[in-house]
Amino acid sequence: MRERRLLLNRDFQLLWIGETLSDIGSQSAAIAYPLLVLALSGSPTQAGVVGLAKWLPVALFSLPAGVLADRFNRKHLMIFCDVVRLLGALSIVLALALGRPTFLQILAVSFVEGGLFATAHIAERGALAQVVEREQLQDAVARNEGRAYAAALIGPSLGGLLFSIARAVPFIADAASYLCSTAAVAATRTDFQVRSVQPRRPWSEVRGELLEGLHWYREQPFYRTTSILFAAGNPMFVACYLLILLLARQHHATPAEIGVMFTISSAGGLIGALLVGPLTRRFSSRALLIGGPWLAVAVLLLLLVVHNALLMGVIAACAEFLAPAVNAVVAGSRIAVAPDELQGRIQAIATTSSMSLTWFGPLAVGFLFDRIGSSSTTLAVAAWGLGLALAATAAPSIRHHLPGVAPIPAQDL
């Protein structure tokens, strides 16, 4: 019944379809930008810099994006982000038609695209509580998690395929995805935030506005604890992808096998997202929050004895399986609890904290793999996961958390 009401929610479906197309376009472009740089300059270093420029703004701009999402109309902000990204993609198409884009242009467009992706994501998260009913929030977050996994599954291969047709094609498709997203968001009828009768505060008070969001977190032990666990856990999950790549290469897997391996691993998260509804009805929030890291530890240890690339993909898929349910429990209840006027800042703080150490995972695995070997590195990653599992099991705020409490009024903060 709950899923049926969500399926009949016109505005959520419009938002979901539009952002799905936008996410697929972004994932395609994430591959197309480095491919274009390699085709034009042949420099792996420049390709790496462009890849960094794509994702670095997520860490740099999430907090300012949260302030924008609370200060301005969230629907208009999302449309603005899509329009500017559309123009950026078209600028690459135009430059290719007229000759060749410069490295600085590609770098700038990639950087702006990454920053606007973060802004649109936070604005959408902040709007979710107005678009869907309270009891549907976990399912809505799960659908969005599934969208992200599907985009990660489809986007890179699609980007590579379109680039093989012609260099401009993936950027034309990216621009078209933003056009569809703009139209979908504009067609929604719901206001994306509660209308405020208070005058907007001057920009000099931005620091104070950020502190309001941080103060909210300080007063919420469950969300503070889960943010710390996510900040420590995300690097481990990202590190797992590099680990299975290195292990597969060590065991002489072909490039085609490695590609299928990553497809299988991404499918694990997608299947988990599709099953969030049954999982959250069958298991308690605490069981999911604690079971996620314990499952990851158990399956990661199998990498010590499994040498087949496809089976490694299955192991990574199992490790990722409960992640969408965990995210749905935490993000869904956080959106329900947070006051609307703080939604943007609270989502921004959650995004920034959870992504703050992601870069450390691949760096640590690469360093350890070179120096202590594959088995010891696998044990180190499993020990990392064990620490997370023990911390989640012992955390008092997780033991006593009951999702669905009433929102805290802003004046009480």
mmCIF file of C-alpha atoms in Angstrom:
data_model
loop_
_atom_site.group_PDB
_atom_site.id
_atom_site.type_symbol
_atom_site.label_atom_id
_atom_site.label_comp_id
_atom_site.label_asym_id
_atom_site.label_seq_id
_atom_site.Cartn_x
_atom_site.Cartn_y
_atom_site.Cartn_z
ATOM 1 C CA MET A 1 0.000 0.000 0.000
ATOM 2 C CA ARG A 2 2.814 2.403 0.932
ATOM 3 C CA GLU A 3 4.666 1.742 -2.335
ATOM 4 C CA ARG A 4 1.414 2.090 -4.295
ATOM 5 C CA ARG A 5 0.781 5.579 -2.882
ATOM 6 C CA LEU A 6 4.326 6.538 -3.822
ATOM 7 C CA LEU A 7 3.794 5.243 -7.363
ATOM 8 C CA LEU A 8 0.646 7.369 -7.616
ATOM 9 C CA ASN A 9 2.460 10.480 -6.385
ATOM 10 C CA ARG A 10 2.647 12.491 -9.626
ATOM 11 C CA ASP A 11 5.208 15.038 -8.462
ATOM 12 C CA PHE A 12 7.543 12.453 -6.978
ATOM 13 C CA GLN A 13 7.420 10.400 -10.178
ATOM 14 C CA LEU A 14 8.190 13.496 -12.268
ATOM 15 C CA LEU A 15 11.065 14.407 -9.978
ATOM 16 C CA TRP A 16 12.387 10.852 -9.928
ATOM 17 C CA ILE A 17 12.281 10.373 -13.703
ATOM 18 C CA GLY A 18 13.855 13.763 -14.397
ATOM 19 C CA GLU A 19 16.667 13.266 -11.892
ATOM 20 C CA THR A 20 17.246 9.694 -13.100
ATOM 21 C CA LEU A 21 17.918 10.995 -16.600
ATOM 22 C CA SER A 22 20.090 13.755 -15.167
ATOM 23 C CA ASP A 23 22.103 11.254 -13.086
ATOM 24 C CA ILE A 24 22.644 8.962 -16.070
ATOM 25 C CA GLY A 25 23.807 11.971 -18.088
ATOM 26 C CA SER A 26 26.204 12.981 -15.309
ATOM 27 C CA GLN A 27 27.637 9.469 -15.017
ATOM 28 C CA SER A 28 28.073 9.277 -18.785
ATOM 29 C CA ALA A 29 29.844 12.631 -18.799
ATOM 30 C CA ALA A 30 32.073 11.529 -15.906
ATOM 31 C CA ILE A 31 33.583 8.997 -18.331
ATOM 32 C CA ALA A 32 33.347 11.212 -21.425
ATOM 33 C CA TYR A 33 35.366 14.119 -19.973
ATOM 34 C CA PRO A 34 38.535 12.068 -19.277
ATOM 35 C CA LEU A 35 38.098 10.216 -22.590
ATOM 36 C CA LEU A 36 37.929 13.543 -24.417
ATOM 37 C CA VAL A 37 41.064 14.821 -22.680
ATOM 38 C CA LEU A 38 42.918 11.607 -23.536
ATOM 39 C CA ALA A 39 41.785 11.852 -27.167
ATOM 40 C CA LEU A 40 42.913 15.481 -27.439
ATOM 41 C CA SER A 41 46.137 15.452 -25.412
ATOM 42 C CA GLY A 42 46.990 11.830 -24.643
ATOM 43 C CA SER A 43 47.854 12.906 -21.088
ATOM 44 C CA PRO A 44 46.732 10.587 -18.266
ATOM 45 C CA THR A 45 47.647 13.332 -15.796
ATOM 46 C CA GLN A 46 45.269 15.808 -17.417
ATOM 47 C CA ALA A 47 42.563 13.133 -17.548
ATOM 48 C CA GLY A 48 43.048 12.538 -13.824
ATOM 49 C CA VAL A 49 42.835 16.272 -13.098
ATOM 50 C CA VAL A 50 39.529 16.477 -14.983
ATOM 51 C CA GLY A 51 38.219 13.488 -13.014
ATOM 52 C CA LEU A 52 39.207 15.240 -9.795
ATOM 53 C CA ALA A 53 37.508 18.465 -10.960
ATOM 54 C CA LYS A 54 34.290 16.521 -11.458
ATOM 55 C CA TRP A 55 34.022 15.272 -7.860
ATOM 56 C CA LEU A 56 36.046 17.727 -5.770
ATOM 57 C CA PRO A 57 33.217 20.323 -5.793
ATOM 58 C CA VAL A 58 30.940 17.833 -4.017
ATOM 59 C CA ALA A 59 33.153 18.231 -0.956
ATOM 60 C CA LEU A 60 33.854 21.938 -1.460
ATOM 61 C CA PHE A 61 30.369 23.244 -2.214
ATOM 62 C CA SER A 62 27.968 21.058 -0.244
ATOM 63 C CA LEU A 63 27.803 23.385 2.774
ATOM 64 C CA PRO A 64 27.254 26.564 0.696
ATOM 65 C CA ALA A 65 24.701 24.620 -1.354
ATOM 66 C CA GLY A 66 22.797 23.842 1.848
ATOM 67 C CA VAL A 67 22.559 27.547 2.662
ATOM 68 C CA LEU A 68 21.311 28.272 -0.875
ATOM 69 C CA ALA A 69 18.710 25.495 -0.615
ATOM 70 C CA ASP A 70 17.302 27.114 2.539
ATOM 71 C CA ARG A 71 17.536 30.720 1.330
ATOM 72 C CA PHE A 72 16.059 30.355 -2.149
ATOM 73 C CA ASN A 73 13.183 28.526 -3.816
ATOM 74 C CA ARG A 74 14.448 24.942 -4.094
ATOM 75 C CA LYS A 75 12.538 24.232 -7.282
ATOM 76 C CA HIS A 76 13.991 27.299 -9.001
ATOM 77 C CA LEU A 77 17.452 26.401 -7.695
ATOM 78 C CA MET A 78 17.243 22.894 -9.192
ATOM 79 C CA ILE A 79 16.083 24.306 -12.524
ATOM 80 C CA PHE A 80 18.937 26.834 -12.485
ATOM 81 C CA CYS A 81 21.473 24.052 -11.844
ATOM 82 C CA ASP A 82 20.132 21.971 -14.739
ATOM 83 C CA VAL A 83 20.060 24.912 -17.161
ATOM 84 C CA VAL A 84 23.654 25.923 -16.393
ATOM 85 C CA ARG A 85 24.837 22.302 -16.719
ATOM 86 C CA LEU A 86 22.958 22.049 -20.019
ATOM 87 C CA LEU A 87 24.769 25.156 -21.306
ATOM 88 C CA GLY A 88 28.102 23.761 -20.121
ATOM 89 C CA ALA A 89 27.595 20.504 -22.036
ATOM 90 C CA LEU A 90 26.508 22.411 -25.136
ATOM 91 C CA SER A 91 29.641 24.582 -24.910
ATOM 92 C CA ILE A 92 31.733 21.410 -25.314
ATOM 93 C CA VAL A 93 29.599 20.333 -28.281
ATOM 94 C CA LEU A 94 30.020 23.759 -29.884
ATOM 95 C CA ALA A 95 33.779 23.772 -29.291
ATOM 96 C CA LEU A 96 34.080 20.333 -30.889
ATOM 97 C CA ALA A 97 32.034 21.499 -33.875
ATOM 98 C CA LEU A 98 34.232 24.589 -34.342
ATOM 99 C CA GLY A 99 37.560 22.902 -33.751
ATOM 100 C CA ARG A 100 38.677 21.560 -30.388
ATOM 101 C CA PRO A 101 37.918 22.597 -26.808
ATOM 102 C CA THR A 102 40.837 23.701 -24.655
ATOM 103 C CA PHE A 103 41.860 21.778 -21.569
ATOM 104 C CA LEU A 104 40.892 24.763 -19.399
ATOM 105 C CA GLN A 105 37.383 24.797 -20.892
ATOM 106 C CA ILE A 106 36.893 21.075 -20.243
ATOM 107 C CA LEU A 107 38.266 21.523 -16.720
ATOM 108 C CA ALA A 108 35.975 24.489 -15.993
ATOM 109 C CA VAL A 109 32.833 22.794 -17.346
ATOM 110 C CA SER A 110 33.600 19.611 -15.387
ATOM 111 C CA PHE A 111 34.197 21.599 -12.179
ATOM 112 C CA VAL A 112 31.000 23.633 -12.533
ATOM 113 C CA GLU A 113 29.020 20.498 -13.351
ATOM 114 C CA GLY A 114 30.266 18.848 -10.157
ATOM 115 C CA GLY A 115 29.371 21.848 -8.001
ATOM 116 C CA LEU A 116 25.885 22.163 -9.482
ATOM 117 C CA PHE A 117 25.314 18.418 -9.106
ATOM 118 C CA ALA A 118 25.935 18.801 -5.355
ATOM 119 C CA THR A 119 23.637 21.824 -5.172
ATOM 120 C CA ALA A 120 20.774 20.135 -7.031
ATOM 121 C CA HIS A 121 21.139 16.952 -4.955
ATOM 122 C CA ILE A 122 20.914 18.839 -1.667
ATOM 123 C CA ALA A 123 17.987 20.957 -2.870
ATOM 124 C CA GLU A 124 16.143 17.792 -3.924
ATOM 125 C CA ARG A 125 16.798 16.096 -0.568
ATOM 126 C CA GLY A 126 15.515 19.195 1.203
ATOM 127 C CA ALA A 127 12.364 19.197 -0.948
ATOM 128 C CA LEU A 128 11.532 15.533 -0.410
ATOM 129 C CA ALA A 129 9.583 16.092 2.824
ATOM 130 C CA GLN A 130 7.187 18.384 0.930
ATOM 131 C CA VAL A 131 6.795 16.142 -2.114
ATOM 132 C CA VAL A 132 5.965 12.839 -0.373
ATOM 133 C CA GLU A 133 4.029 11.877 2.731
ATOM 134 C CA ARG A 134 5.930 11.337 5.954
ATOM 135 C CA GLU A 135 5.443 7.561 6.020
ATOM 136 C CA GLN A 136 6.715 7.333 2.427
ATOM 137 C CA LEU A 137 10.053 9.053 3.074
ATOM 138 C CA GLN A 138 12.086 5.872 3.556
ATOM 139 C CA ASP A 139 10.651 4.389 0.360
ATOM 140 C CA ALA A 140 11.312 7.647 -1.502
ATOM 141 C CA VAL A 141 14.933 7.745 -0.317
ATOM 142 C CA ALA A 142 15.275 4.076 -1.320
ATOM 143 C CA ARG A 143 13.951 4.857 -4.803
ATOM 144 C CA ASN A 144 16.514 7.631 -5.074
ATOM 145 C CA GLU A 145 19.242 5.247 -3.899
ATOM 146 C CA GLY A 146 18.165 2.822 -6.610
ATOM 147 C CA ARG A 147 18.308 5.656 -9.126
ATOM 148 C CA ALA A 148 21.913 6.394 -8.151
ATOM 149 C CA TYR A 149 22.949 2.736 -8.450
ATOM 150 C CA ALA A 150 21.166 2.390 -11.797
ATOM 151 C CA ALA A 151 22.928 5.506 -13.093
ATOM 152 C CA ALA A 152 26.280 4.135 -11.910
ATOM 153 C CA LEU A 153 25.449 0.868 -13.668
ATOM 154 C CA ILE A 154 24.293 2.381 -16.969
ATOM 155 C CA GLY A 155 26.077 5.731 -17.212
ATOM 156 C CA PRO A 156 29.773 4.835 -17.615
ATOM 157 C CA SER A 157 29.211 2.140 -20.245
ATOM 158 C CA LEU A 158 26.753 4.401 -22.066
ATOM 159 C CA GLY A 159 29.247 7.261 -21.997
ATOM 160 C CA GLY A 160 31.955 5.056 -23.466
ATOM 161 C CA LEU A 161 29.603 3.734 -26.157
ATOM 162 C CA LEU A 162 28.406 7.206 -27.167
ATOM 163 C CA PHE A 163 31.975 8.517 -27.264
ATOM 164 C CA SER A 164 32.914 5.700 -29.639
ATOM 165 C CA ILE A 165 30.229 6.952 -32.035
ATOM 166 C CA ALA A 166 31.520 10.530 -32.007
ATOM 167 C CA ARG A 167 33.238 12.732 -29.442
ATOM 168 C CA ALA A 168 30.327 15.158 -29.199
ATOM 169 C CA VAL A 169 27.569 12.544 -28.774
ATOM 170 C CA PRO A 170 27.880 11.920 -24.988
ATOM 171 C CA PHE A 171 27.777 15.681 -24.360
ATOM 172 C CA ILE A 172 24.701 16.063 -26.566
ATOM 173 C CA ALA A 173 23.066 13.256 -24.559
ATOM 174 C CA ASP A 174 24.156 14.940 -21.312
ATOM 175 C CA ALA A 175 22.568 18.231 -22.408
ATOM 176 C CA ALA A 176 19.382 16.389 -23.403
ATOM 177 C CA SER A 177 19.216 14.747 -19.969
ATOM 178 C CA TYR A 178 19.366 18.161 -18.283
ATOM 179 C CA LEU A 179 16.646 19.467 -20.592
ATOM 180 C CA CYS A 180 14.394 16.556 -19.573
ATOM 181 C CA SER A 181 15.189 17.112 -15.903
ATOM 182 C CA THR A 182 14.402 20.829 -16.194
ATOM 183 C CA ALA A 183 11.047 20.076 -17.805
ATOM 184 C CA ALA A 184 10.185 17.435 -15.188
ATOM 185 C CA VAL A 185 11.001 19.687 -12.209
ATOM 186 C CA ALA A 186 9.142 22.627 -13.771
ATOM 187 C CA ALA A 187 6.067 20.413 -14.273
ATOM 188 C CA THR A 188 5.745 19.584 -10.567
ATOM 189 C CA ARG A 189 2.953 21.353 -8.687
ATOM 190 C CA THR A 190 4.169 20.994 -5.098
ATOM 191 C CA ASP A 191 6.049 23.777 -3.344
ATOM 192 C CA PHE A 192 9.490 22.406 -2.481
ATOM 193 C CA GLN A 193 9.535 24.159 0.907
ATOM 194 C CA VAL A 194 7.236 25.650 3.490
ATOM 195 C CA ARG A 195 6.626 29.285 2.631
ATOM 196 C CA SER A 196 8.305 31.525 5.199
ATOM 197 C CA VAL A 197 6.852 34.828 6.358
ATOM 198 C CA GLN A 198 10.165 35.900 7.889
ATOM 199 C CA PRO A 199 12.451 38.211 5.888
ATOM 200 C CA ARG A 200 15.582 36.667 4.460
ATOM 201 C CA ARG A 201 18.603 37.374 6.622
ATOM 202 C CA PRO A 202 21.609 39.290 5.213
ATOM 203 C CA TRP A 203 24.498 37.345 3.690
ATOM 204 C CA SER A 204 26.715 38.441 6.567
ATOM 205 C CA GLU A 205 24.821 35.931 8.725
ATOM 206 C CA VAL A 206 25.701 32.899 6.561
ATOM 207 C CA ARG A 207 28.170 31.629 9.161
ATOM 208 C CA GLY A 208 25.453 31.784 11.796
ATOM 209 C CA GLU A 209 23.091 29.888 9.504
ATOM 210 C CA LEU A 210 25.632 27.085 9.091
ATOM 211 C CA LEU A 211 26.075 26.964 12.855
ATOM 212 C CA GLU A 212 22.306 26.479 13.218
ATOM 213 C CA GLY A 213 22.563 23.287 11.179
ATOM 214 C CA LEU A 214 25.580 22.109 13.187
ATOM 215 C CA HIS A 215 23.747 22.865 16.418
ATOM 216 C CA TRP A 216 20.838 20.718 15.255
ATOM 217 C CA TYR A 217 23.262 17.821 14.738
ATOM 218 C CA ARG A 218 24.805 18.385 18.157
ATOM 219 C CA GLU A 219 21.381 17.955 19.739
ATOM 220 C CA GLN A 220 20.614 14.768 17.768
ATOM 221 C CA PRO A 221 22.866 11.918 18.990
ATOM 222 C CA PHE A 222 21.507 9.352 16.520
ATOM 223 C CA TYR A 223 22.216 11.467 13.437
ATOM 224 C CA ARG A 224 25.535 12.615 14.858
ATOM 225 C CA THR A 225 26.571 8.999 15.417
ATOM 226 C CA THR A 226 25.422 7.771 12.008
ATOM 227 C CA SER A 227 27.236 10.675 10.308
ATOM 228 C CA ILE A 228 30.465 9.603 11.995
ATOM 229 C CA LEU A 229 29.876 5.968 11.014
ATOM 230 C CA PHE A 230 29.136 6.962 7.409
ATOM 231 C CA ALA A 231 32.248 9.153 7.295
ATOM 232 C CA ALA A 232 34.322 6.154 8.403
ATOM 233 C CA GLY A 233 32.399 3.590 6.345
ATOM 234 C CA ASN A 234 32.229 5.243 2.919
ATOM 235 C CA PRO A 235 36.036 5.138 2.430
ATOM 236 C CA MET A 236 35.947 1.392 3.162
ATOM 237 C CA PHE A 237 33.255 0.715 0.556
ATOM 238 C CA VAL A 238 35.056 2.852 -2.048
ATOM 239 C CA ALA A 239 38.322 1.093 -1.140
ATOM 240 C CA CYS A 240 36.674 -2.278 -1.819
ATOM 241 C CA TYR A 241 36.265 -1.387 -5.490
ATOM 242 C CA LEU A 242 39.979 -0.681 -5.872
ATOM 243 C CA LEU A 243 40.789 -3.800 -3.855
ATOM 244 C CA ILE A 244 38.798 -6.152 -6.099
ATOM 245 C CA LEU A 245 40.293 -4.451 -9.171
ATOM 246 C CA LEU A 246 43.826 -5.054 -7.883
ATOM 247 C CA LEU A 247 42.997 -8.617 -6.866
ATOM 248 C CA ALA A 248 41.392 -9.362 -10.236
ATOM 249 C CA ARG A 249 44.437 -8.063 -12.086
ATOM 250 C CA GLN A 250 46.720 -10.054 -9.803
ATOM 251 C CA HIS A 251 44.788 -13.197 -10.763
ATOM 252 C CA HIS A 252 45.054 -12.356 -14.483
ATOM 253 C CA ALA A 253 41.441 -11.358 -15.151
ATOM 254 C CA THR A 254 40.815 -9.926 -18.619
ATOM 255 C CA PRO A 255 39.537 -6.350 -19.078
ATOM 256 C CA ALA A 256 36.167 -7.776 -20.163
ATOM 257 C CA GLU A 257 35.950 -9.877 -16.979
ATOM 258 C CA ILE A 258 36.809 -6.850 -14.868
ATOM 259 C CA GLY A 259 34.067 -4.848 -16.593
ATOM 260 C CA VAL A 260 31.497 -7.570 -15.860
ATOM 261 C CA MET A 261 32.805 -7.788 -12.286
ATOM 262 C CA PHE A 262 32.016 -4.117 -11.662
ATOM 263 C CA THR A 263 28.622 -4.464 -13.309
ATOM 264 C CA ILE A 264 27.789 -7.289 -10.904
ATOM 265 C CA SER A 265 29.022 -5.295 -7.912
ATOM 266 C CA SER A 266 26.871 -2.280 -8.857
ATOM 267 C CA ALA A 267 23.873 -4.576 -9.325
ATOM 268 C CA GLY A 268 24.127 -5.568 -5.645
ATOM 269 C CA GLY A 269 23.304 -2.035 -4.533
ATOM 270 C CA LEU A 270 20.525 -1.730 -7.104
ATOM 271 C CA ILE A 271 18.877 -4.969 -5.945
ATOM 272 C CA GLY A 272 19.242 -3.834 -2.344
ATOM 273 C CA ALA A 273 17.515 -0.555 -3.196
ATOM 274 C CA LEU A 274 14.625 -2.376 -4.863
ATOM 275 C CA LEU A 275 14.162 -4.506 -1.729
ATOM 276 C CA VAL A 276 14.314 -1.680 0.823
ATOM 277 C CA GLY A 277 10.545 -1.801 1.412
ATOM 278 C CA PRO A 278 10.444 -5.508 2.379
ATOM 279 C CA LEU A 279 13.696 -5.188 4.355
ATOM 280 C CA THR A 280 12.517 -2.229 6.447
ATOM 281 C CA ARG A 281 9.208 -3.967 7.166
ATOM 282 C CA ARG A 282 10.829 -7.252 8.158
ATOM 283 C CA PHE A 283 13.799 -5.952 10.143
ATOM 284 C CA SER A 284 14.150 -3.192 12.718
ATOM 285 C CA SER A 285 16.179 -0.067 12.011
ATOM 286 C CA ARG A 286 18.777 -1.193 14.535
ATOM 287 C CA ALA A 287 19.110 -4.616 12.889
ATOM 288 C CA LEU A 288 19.760 -3.016 9.490
ATOM 289 C CA LEU A 289 22.206 -0.427 10.823
ATOM 290 C CA ILE A 290 24.208 -3.086 12.648
ATOM 291 C CA GLY A 291 23.733 -5.855 10.081
ATOM 292 C CA GLY A 292 25.118 -3.795 7.191
ATOM 293 C CA PRO A 293 28.738 -3.600 8.400
ATOM 294 C CA TRP A 294 28.673 -7.159 9.813
ATOM 295 C CA LEU A 295 27.558 -8.505 6.421
ATOM 296 C CA ALA A 296 30.347 -6.544 4.722
ATOM 297 C CA VAL A 297 32.969 -7.995 7.079
ATOM 298 C CA ALA A 298 31.743 -11.556 6.566
ATOM 299 C CA VAL A 299 31.800 -11.437 2.770
ATOM 300 C CA LEU A 300 35.023 -9.435 2.444
ATOM 301 C CA LEU A 301 36.921 -12.213 4.183
ATOM 302 C CA LEU A 302 35.949 -14.473 1.249
ATOM 303 C CA LEU A 303 38.309 -12.422 -0.929
ATOM 304 C CA LEU A 304 41.154 -14.286 0.782
ATOM 305 C CA VAL A 305 40.153 -17.518 -0.980
ATOM 306 C CA VAL A 306 38.201 -16.396 -4.074
ATOM 307 C CA HIS A 307 40.317 -15.738 -7.161
ATOM 308 C CA ASN A 308 37.650 -15.525 -9.868
ATOM 309 C CA ALA A 309 36.786 -11.962 -10.973
ATOM 310 C CA LEU A 310 33.076 -12.658 -11.395
ATOM 311 C CA LEU A 311 32.828 -14.151 -7.907
ATOM 312 C CA MET A 312 34.664 -11.114 -6.567
ATOM 313 C CA GLY A 313 31.923 -9.006 -8.145
ATOM 314 C CA VAL A 314 29.328 -11.101 -6.299
ATOM 315 C CA ILE A 315 31.217 -10.579 -3.025
ATOM 316 C CA ALA A 316 31.295 -6.788 -3.556
ATOM 317 C CA ALA A 317 27.591 -6.876 -4.443
ATOM 318 C CA CYS A 318 26.792 -8.695 -1.187
ATOM 319 C CA ALA A 319 28.878 -6.195 0.797
ATOM 320 C CA GLU A 320 26.861 -3.352 -0.770
ATOM 321 C CA PHE A 321 23.468 -5.066 -0.525
ATOM 322 C CA LEU A 322 22.223 -3.513 2.739
ATOM 323 C CA ALA A 323 23.707 -0.051 2.104
ATOM 324 C CA PRO A 324 20.544 1.338 0.439
ATOM 325 C CA ALA A 325 18.367 0.152 3.342
ATOM 326 C CA VAL A 326 20.755 1.735 5.855
ATOM 327 C CA ASN A 327 20.743 5.000 3.913
ATOM 328 C CA ALA A 328 16.948 4.913 3.649
ATOM 329 C CA VAL A 329 16.541 4.425 7.406
ATOM 330 C CA VAL A 330 18.910 7.260 8.297
ATOM 331 C CA ALA A 331 18.122 9.764 5.540
ATOM 332 C CA GLY A 332 14.383 9.070 5.563
ATOM 333 C CA SER A 333 14.008 9.623 9.295
ATOM 334 C CA ARG A 334 16.379 12.623 9.215
ATOM 335 C CA ILE A 335 14.273 14.338 6.549
ATOM 336 C CA ALA A 336 11.140 13.619 8.582
ATOM 337 C CA VAL A 337 12.624 14.983 11.812
ATOM 338 C CA ALA A 338 14.428 18.084 10.512
ATOM 339 C CA PRO A 339 12.540 21.400 10.398
ATOM 340 C CA ASP A 340 11.895 22.544 6.824
ATOM 341 C CA GLU A 341 13.808 25.823 7.202
ATOM 342 C CA LEU A 342 16.969 23.827 8.051
ATOM 343 C CA GLN A 343 16.549 20.984 5.540
ATOM 344 C CA GLY A 344 19.141 22.256 3.066
ATOM 345 C CA ARG A 345 21.819 22.879 5.665
ATOM 346 C CA ILE A 346 21.178 19.595 7.453
ATOM 347 C CA GLN A 347 21.379 17.603 4.207
ATOM 348 C CA ALA A 348 24.526 19.550 3.262
ATOM 349 C CA ILE A 349 26.204 18.740 6.565
ATOM 350 C CA ALA A 350 25.237 15.076 6.162
ATOM 351 C CA THR A 351 26.656 14.990 2.624
ATOM 352 C CA THR A 352 29.868 16.781 3.568
ATOM 353 C CA SER A 353 30.541 14.637 6.621
ATOM 354 C CA SER A 354 29.764 11.346 4.882
ATOM 355 C CA MET A 355 31.983 12.187 1.887
ATOM 356 C CA SER A 356 34.770 13.945 3.795
ATOM 357 C CA LEU A 357 37.137 10.953 3.995
ATOM 358 C CA THR A 358 36.099 8.996 0.900
ATOM 359 C CA TRP A 359 39.375 9.829 -0.844
ATOM 360 C CA PHE A 360 41.303 8.051 1.920
ATOM 361 C CA GLY A 361 39.984 4.578 1.082
ATOM 362 C CA PRO A 362 41.575 4.057 -2.354
ATOM 363 C CA LEU A 363 44.744 5.840 -1.215
ATOM 364 C CA ALA A 364 45.127 3.491 1.772
ATOM 365 C CA VAL A 365 44.407 0.340 -0.246
ATOM 366 C CA GLY A 366 46.853 1.297 -3.001
ATOM 367 C CA PHE A 367 49.569 2.067 -0.447
ATOM 368 C CA LEU A 368 49.018 -1.150 1.531
ATOM 369 C CA PHE A 369 48.722 -3.377 -1.541
ATOM 370 C CA ASP A 370 52.141 -2.202 -2.738
ATOM 371 C CA ARG A 371 53.821 -2.676 0.638
ATOM 372 C CA ILE A 372 52.215 -5.590 2.476
ATOM 373 C CA GLY A 373 50.587 -7.594 -0.311
ATOM 374 C CA SER A 374 47.090 -8.662 -1.264
ATOM 375 C CA SER A 375 46.165 -10.926 1.661
ATOM 376 C CA SER A 376 47.293 -8.486 4.343
ATOM 377 C CA THR A 377 45.504 -5.628 2.586
ATOM 378 C CA THR A 378 42.305 -7.684 2.416
ATOM 379 C CA LEU A 379 42.609 -8.417 6.139
ATOM 380 C CA ALA A 380 43.202 -4.717 6.822
ATOM 381 C CA VAL A 381 40.009 -3.738 4.943
ATOM 382 C CA ALA A 382 38.056 -6.463 6.761
ATOM 383 C CA ALA A 383 39.457 -5.185 10.085
ATOM 384 C CA TRP A 384 38.307 -1.707 9.093
ATOM 385 C CA GLY A 385 34.824 -3.089 8.557
ATOM 386 C CA LEU A 386 34.995 -4.998 11.852
ATOM 387 C CA GLY A 387 35.744 -1.761 13.688
ATOM 388 C CA LEU A 388 32.676 -0.157 12.099
ATOM 389 C CA ALA A 389 30.494 -3.149 12.974
ATOM 390 C CA LEU A 390 31.627 -3.104 16.609
ATOM 391 C CA ALA A 391 31.124 0.663 16.846
ATOM 392 C CA ALA A 392 27.595 0.414 15.385
ATOM 393 C CA THR A 393 26.724 -2.452 17.720
ATOM 394 C CA ALA A 394 27.970 -0.606 20.799
ATOM 395 C CA ALA A 395 26.566 2.869 19.985
ATOM 396 C CA PRO A 396 23.887 3.774 22.567
ATOM 397 C CA SER A 397 22.097 6.127 20.161
ATOM 398 C CA ILE A 398 21.577 3.288 17.674
ATOM 399 C CA ARG A 399 20.354 0.893 20.355
ATOM 400 C CA HIS A 400 17.714 3.379 21.517
ATOM 401 C CA HIS A 401 16.770 5.073 18.212
ATOM 402 C CA LEU A 402 13.101 5.095 17.261
ATOM 403 C CA PRO A 403 12.540 6.626 13.769
ATOM 404 C CA GLY A 404 9.546 8.811 13.140
ATOM 405 C CA VAL A 405 9.655 11.238 16.058
ATOM 406 C CA ALA A 406 8.103 14.664 15.567
ATOM 407 C CA PRO A 407 10.115 17.439 13.888
ATOM 408 C CA ILE A 408 11.938 19.837 16.175
ATOM 409 C CA PRO A 409 10.662 23.417 15.749
ATOM 410 C CA ALA A 410 13.306 25.867 14.608
ATOM 411 C CA GLN A 411 12.608 28.224 17.505
ATOM 412 C CA ASP A 412 13.628 25.491 19.939
ATOM 413 C CA LEU A 413 17.087 25.194 18.393
#
